[in-house]
Short mmCIF file of N, CA and C in Angstrom, two decimals:
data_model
loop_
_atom_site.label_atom_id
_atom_site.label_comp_id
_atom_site.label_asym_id
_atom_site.label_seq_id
_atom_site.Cartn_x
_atom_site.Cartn_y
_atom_site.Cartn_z
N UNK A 1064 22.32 14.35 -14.20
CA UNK A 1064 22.29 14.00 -15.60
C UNK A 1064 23.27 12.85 -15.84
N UNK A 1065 23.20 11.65 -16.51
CA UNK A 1065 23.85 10.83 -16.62
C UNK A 1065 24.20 11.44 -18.46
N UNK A 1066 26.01 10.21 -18.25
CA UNK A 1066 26.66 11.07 -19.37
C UNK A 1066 26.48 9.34 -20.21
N UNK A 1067 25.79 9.28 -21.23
CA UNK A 1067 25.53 8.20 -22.37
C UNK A 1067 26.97 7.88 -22.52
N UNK A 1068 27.04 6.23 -22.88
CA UNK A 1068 28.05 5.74 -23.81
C UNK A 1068 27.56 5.22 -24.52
N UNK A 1069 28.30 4.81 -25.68
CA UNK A 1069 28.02 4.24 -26.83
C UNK A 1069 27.20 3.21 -27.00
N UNK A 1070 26.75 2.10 -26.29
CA UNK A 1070 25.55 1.75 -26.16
C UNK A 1070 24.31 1.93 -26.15
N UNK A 1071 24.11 2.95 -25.36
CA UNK A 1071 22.91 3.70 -25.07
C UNK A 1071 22.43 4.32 -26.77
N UNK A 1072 23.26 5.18 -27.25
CA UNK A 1072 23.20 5.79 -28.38
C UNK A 1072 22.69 4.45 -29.70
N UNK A 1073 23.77 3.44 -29.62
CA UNK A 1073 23.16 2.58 -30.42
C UNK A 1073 21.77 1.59 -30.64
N UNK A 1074 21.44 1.41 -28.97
CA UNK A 1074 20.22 1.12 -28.78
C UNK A 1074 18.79 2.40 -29.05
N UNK A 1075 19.32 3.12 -28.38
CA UNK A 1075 18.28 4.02 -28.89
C UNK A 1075 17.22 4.01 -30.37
N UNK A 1076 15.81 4.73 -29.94
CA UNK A 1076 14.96 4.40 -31.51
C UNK A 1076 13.82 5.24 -30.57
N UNK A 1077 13.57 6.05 -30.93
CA UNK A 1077 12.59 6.62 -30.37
C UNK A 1077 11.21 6.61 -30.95
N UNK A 1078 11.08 5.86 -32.14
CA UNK A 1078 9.57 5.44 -32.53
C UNK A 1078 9.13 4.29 -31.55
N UNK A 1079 9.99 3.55 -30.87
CA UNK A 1079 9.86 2.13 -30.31
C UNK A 1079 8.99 2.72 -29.17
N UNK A 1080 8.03 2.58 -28.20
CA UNK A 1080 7.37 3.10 -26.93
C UNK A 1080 8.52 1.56 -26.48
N UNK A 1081 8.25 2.43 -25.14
CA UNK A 1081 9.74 1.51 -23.87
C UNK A 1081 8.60 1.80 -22.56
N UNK A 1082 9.29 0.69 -21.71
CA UNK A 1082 8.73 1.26 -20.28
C UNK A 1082 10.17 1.02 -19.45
N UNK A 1083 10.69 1.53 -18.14
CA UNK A 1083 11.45 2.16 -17.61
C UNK A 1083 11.80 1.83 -16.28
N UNK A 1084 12.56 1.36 -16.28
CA UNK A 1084 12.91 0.74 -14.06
C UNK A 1084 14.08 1.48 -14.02
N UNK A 1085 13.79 2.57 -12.86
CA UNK A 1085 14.85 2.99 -12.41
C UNK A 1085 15.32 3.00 -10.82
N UNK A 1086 16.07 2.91 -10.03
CA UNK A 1086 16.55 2.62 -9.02
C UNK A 1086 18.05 3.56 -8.47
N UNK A 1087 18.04 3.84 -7.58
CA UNK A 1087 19.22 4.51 -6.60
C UNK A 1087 19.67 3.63 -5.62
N UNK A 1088 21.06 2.42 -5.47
CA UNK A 1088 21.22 1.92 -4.24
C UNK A 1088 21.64 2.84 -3.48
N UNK A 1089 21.95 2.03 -2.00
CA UNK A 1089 22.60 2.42 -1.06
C UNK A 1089 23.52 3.23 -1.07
N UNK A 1090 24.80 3.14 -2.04
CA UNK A 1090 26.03 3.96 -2.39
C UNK A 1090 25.57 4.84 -3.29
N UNK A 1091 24.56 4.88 -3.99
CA UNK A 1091 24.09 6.21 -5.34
C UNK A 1091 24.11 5.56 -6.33
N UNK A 1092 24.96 4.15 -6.40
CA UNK A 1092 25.18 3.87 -7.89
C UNK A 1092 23.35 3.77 -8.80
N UNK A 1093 23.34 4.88 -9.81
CA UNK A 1093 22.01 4.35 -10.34
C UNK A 1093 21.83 3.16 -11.45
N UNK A 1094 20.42 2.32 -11.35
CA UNK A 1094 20.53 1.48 -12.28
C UNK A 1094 19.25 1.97 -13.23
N UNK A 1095 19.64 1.67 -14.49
CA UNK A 1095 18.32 2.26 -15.18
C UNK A 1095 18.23 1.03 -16.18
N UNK A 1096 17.27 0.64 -16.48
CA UNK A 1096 16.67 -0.81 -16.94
C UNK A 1096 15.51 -0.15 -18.00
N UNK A 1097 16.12 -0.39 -19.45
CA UNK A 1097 14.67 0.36 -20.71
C UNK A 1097 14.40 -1.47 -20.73
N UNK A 1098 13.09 -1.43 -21.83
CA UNK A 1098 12.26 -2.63 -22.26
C UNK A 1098 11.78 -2.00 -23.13
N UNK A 1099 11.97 -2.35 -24.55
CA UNK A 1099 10.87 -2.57 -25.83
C UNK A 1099 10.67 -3.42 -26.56
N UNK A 1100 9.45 -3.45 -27.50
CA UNK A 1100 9.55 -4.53 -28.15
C UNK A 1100 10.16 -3.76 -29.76
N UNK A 1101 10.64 -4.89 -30.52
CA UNK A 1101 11.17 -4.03 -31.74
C UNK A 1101 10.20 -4.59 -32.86
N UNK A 1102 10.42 -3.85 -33.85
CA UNK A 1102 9.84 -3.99 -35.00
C UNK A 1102 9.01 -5.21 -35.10
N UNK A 1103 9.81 -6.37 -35.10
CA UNK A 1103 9.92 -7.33 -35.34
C UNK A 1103 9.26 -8.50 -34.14
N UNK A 1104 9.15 -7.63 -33.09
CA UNK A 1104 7.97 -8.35 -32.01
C UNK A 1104 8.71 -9.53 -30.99
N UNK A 1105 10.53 -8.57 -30.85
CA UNK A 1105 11.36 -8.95 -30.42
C UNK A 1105 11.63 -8.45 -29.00
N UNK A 1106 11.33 -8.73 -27.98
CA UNK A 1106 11.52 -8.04 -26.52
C UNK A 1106 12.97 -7.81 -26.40
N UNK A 1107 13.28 -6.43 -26.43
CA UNK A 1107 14.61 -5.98 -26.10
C UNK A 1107 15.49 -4.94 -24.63
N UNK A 1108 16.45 -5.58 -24.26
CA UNK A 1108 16.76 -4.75 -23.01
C UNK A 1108 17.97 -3.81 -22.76
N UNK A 1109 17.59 -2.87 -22.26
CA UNK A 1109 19.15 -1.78 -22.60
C UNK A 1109 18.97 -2.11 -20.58
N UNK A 1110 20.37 -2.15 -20.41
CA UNK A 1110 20.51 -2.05 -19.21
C UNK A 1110 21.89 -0.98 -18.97
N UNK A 1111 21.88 0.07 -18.20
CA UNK A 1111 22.66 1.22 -17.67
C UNK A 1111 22.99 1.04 -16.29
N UNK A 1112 24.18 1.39 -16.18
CA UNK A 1112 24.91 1.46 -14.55
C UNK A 1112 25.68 2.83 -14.37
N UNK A 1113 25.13 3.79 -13.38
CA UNK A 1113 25.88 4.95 -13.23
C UNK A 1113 26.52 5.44 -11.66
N UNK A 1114 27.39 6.06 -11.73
CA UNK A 1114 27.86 6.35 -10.84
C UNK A 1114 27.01 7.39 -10.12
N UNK A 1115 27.31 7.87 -8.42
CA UNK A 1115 26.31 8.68 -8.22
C UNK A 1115 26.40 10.06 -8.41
N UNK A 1116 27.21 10.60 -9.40
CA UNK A 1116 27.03 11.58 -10.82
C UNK A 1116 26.90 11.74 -11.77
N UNK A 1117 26.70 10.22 -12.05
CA UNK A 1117 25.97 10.45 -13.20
C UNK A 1117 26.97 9.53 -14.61
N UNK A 1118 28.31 9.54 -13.97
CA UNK A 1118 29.29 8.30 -15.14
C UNK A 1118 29.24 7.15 -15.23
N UNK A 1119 29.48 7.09 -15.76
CA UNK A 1119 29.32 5.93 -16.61
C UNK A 1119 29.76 4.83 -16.00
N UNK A 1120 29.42 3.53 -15.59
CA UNK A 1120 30.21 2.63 -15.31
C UNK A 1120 30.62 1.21 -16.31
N UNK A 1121 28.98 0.98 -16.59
CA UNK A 1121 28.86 0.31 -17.88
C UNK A 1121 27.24 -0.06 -18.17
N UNK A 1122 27.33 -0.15 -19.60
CA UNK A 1122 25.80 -0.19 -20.18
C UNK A 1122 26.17 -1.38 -21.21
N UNK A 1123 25.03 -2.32 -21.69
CA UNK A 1123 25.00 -3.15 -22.46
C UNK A 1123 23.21 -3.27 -22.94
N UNK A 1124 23.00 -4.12 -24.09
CA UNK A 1124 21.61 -4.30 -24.24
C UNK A 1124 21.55 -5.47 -24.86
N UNK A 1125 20.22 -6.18 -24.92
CA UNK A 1125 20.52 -7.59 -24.97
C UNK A 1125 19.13 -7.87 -25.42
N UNK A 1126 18.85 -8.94 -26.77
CA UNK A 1126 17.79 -9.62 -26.88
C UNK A 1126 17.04 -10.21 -26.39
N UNK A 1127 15.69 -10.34 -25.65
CA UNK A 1127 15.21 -11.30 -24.94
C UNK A 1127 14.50 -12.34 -25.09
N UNK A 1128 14.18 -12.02 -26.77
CA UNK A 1128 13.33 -13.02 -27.36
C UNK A 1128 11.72 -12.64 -27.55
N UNK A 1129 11.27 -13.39 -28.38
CA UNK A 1129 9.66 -12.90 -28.59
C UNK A 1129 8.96 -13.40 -27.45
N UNK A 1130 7.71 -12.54 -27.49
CA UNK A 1130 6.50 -13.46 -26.26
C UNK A 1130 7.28 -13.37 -24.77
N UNK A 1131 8.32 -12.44 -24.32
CA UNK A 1131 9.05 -12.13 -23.08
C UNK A 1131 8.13 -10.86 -23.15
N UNK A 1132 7.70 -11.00 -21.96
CA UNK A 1132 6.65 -9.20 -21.46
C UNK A 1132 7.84 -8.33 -20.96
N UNK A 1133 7.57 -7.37 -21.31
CA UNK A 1133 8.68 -6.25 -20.67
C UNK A 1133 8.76 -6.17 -18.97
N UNK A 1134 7.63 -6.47 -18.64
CA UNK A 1134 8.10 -6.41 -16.95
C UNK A 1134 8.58 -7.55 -16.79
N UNK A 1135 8.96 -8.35 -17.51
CA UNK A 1135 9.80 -10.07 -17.12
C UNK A 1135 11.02 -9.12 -17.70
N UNK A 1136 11.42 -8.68 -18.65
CA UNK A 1136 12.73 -8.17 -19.17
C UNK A 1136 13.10 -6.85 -18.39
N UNK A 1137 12.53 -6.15 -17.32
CA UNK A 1137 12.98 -5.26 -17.08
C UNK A 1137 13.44 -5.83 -15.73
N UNK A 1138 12.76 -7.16 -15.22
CA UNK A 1138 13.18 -7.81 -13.63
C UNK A 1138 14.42 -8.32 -13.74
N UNK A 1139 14.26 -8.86 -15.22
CA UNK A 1139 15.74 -9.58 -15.80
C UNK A 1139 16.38 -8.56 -15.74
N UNK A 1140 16.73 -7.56 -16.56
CA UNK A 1140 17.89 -6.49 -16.34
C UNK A 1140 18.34 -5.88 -15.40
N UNK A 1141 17.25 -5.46 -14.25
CA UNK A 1141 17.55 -4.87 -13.48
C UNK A 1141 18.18 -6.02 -12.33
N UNK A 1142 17.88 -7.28 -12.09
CA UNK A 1142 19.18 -8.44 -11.57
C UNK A 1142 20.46 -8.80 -12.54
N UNK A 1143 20.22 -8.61 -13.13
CA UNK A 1143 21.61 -8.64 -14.30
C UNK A 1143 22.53 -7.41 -13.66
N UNK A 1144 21.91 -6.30 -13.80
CA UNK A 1144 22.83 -5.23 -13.59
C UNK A 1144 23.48 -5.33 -11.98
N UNK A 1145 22.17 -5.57 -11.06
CA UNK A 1145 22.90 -6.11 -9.38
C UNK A 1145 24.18 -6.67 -9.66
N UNK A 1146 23.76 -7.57 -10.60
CA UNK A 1146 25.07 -8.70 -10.76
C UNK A 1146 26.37 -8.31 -10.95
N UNK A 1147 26.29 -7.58 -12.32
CA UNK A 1147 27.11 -6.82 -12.27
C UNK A 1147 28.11 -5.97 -11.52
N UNK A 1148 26.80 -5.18 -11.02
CA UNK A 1148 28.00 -4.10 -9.93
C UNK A 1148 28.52 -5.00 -8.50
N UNK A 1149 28.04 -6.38 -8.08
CA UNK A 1149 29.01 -7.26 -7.29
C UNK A 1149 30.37 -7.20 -7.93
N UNK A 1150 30.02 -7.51 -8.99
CA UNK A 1150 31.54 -7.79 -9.77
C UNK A 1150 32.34 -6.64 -9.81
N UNK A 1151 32.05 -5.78 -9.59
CA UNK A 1151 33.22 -4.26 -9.65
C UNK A 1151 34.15 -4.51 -8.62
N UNK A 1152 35.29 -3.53 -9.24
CA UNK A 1152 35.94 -3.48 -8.14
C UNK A 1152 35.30 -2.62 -6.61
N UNK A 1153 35.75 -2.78 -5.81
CA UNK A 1153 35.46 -1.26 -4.69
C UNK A 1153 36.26 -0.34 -5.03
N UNK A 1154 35.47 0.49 -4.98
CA UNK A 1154 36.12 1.84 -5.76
C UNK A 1154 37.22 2.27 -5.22
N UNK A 1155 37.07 2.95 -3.64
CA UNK A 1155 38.49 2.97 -3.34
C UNK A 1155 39.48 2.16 -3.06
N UNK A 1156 39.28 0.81 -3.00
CA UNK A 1156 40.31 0.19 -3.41
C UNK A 1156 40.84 -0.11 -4.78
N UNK A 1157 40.21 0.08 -5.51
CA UNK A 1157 40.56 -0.11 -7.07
C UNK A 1157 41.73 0.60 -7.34
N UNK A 1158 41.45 2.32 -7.04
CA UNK A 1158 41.84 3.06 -7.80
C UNK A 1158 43.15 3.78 -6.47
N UNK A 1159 43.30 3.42 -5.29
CA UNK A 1159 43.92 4.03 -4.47
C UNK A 1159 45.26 3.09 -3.62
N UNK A 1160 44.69 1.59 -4.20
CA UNK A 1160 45.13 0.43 -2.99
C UNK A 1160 44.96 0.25 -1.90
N UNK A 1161 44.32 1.32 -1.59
CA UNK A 1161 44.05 1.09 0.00
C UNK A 1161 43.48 -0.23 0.18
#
């Protein structure tokens, strides 16, 4: 079970239909990639990064613009988020010095 942050919650809308990329790397970290369009015929992207229990590492969501198909916004997020977790620290070195 992954534990929501405040992102997630604010993006959320459950009248919106979404479609869904989800992925497990190598280390567990999961990536989960939503796509909808909004009201307004606006392609939108929630992108999630979890640890492999499920915490949180970081989530953001992001406009993509009209006339963007959701499988172009979900390829986009889900390389956005790769990107991302390059940029982390290594865990046990982060938090141990080793």
């Amino acid at each position: 079970m992954r534990h929501r942050g405040a992102q997630f919650w604010l993006w959320t809308d459950t009248r919106l239909p979404l479609h869904i990329h989800e992925e497990v790397l190598g280390d567990g970290v999961q990536v989960e990639v939503r796509a909808r369009v909004s009201h307004e015929g606006v392609t939108q992207v929630f992108i999630g990064v979890y640890d492999g229990h499920g915490i949180l590492m970081g989530e953001e969501f992001h406009d993509r613009g009209r006339d963007v198909p959701c499988c172009a916004a979900l390829e986009w997020g889900a390389q956005r988020a790769k990107c991302a977790i390059a940029l982390l620290p290594l865990q046990g070195n982060a938090t141990t010095g080793r």
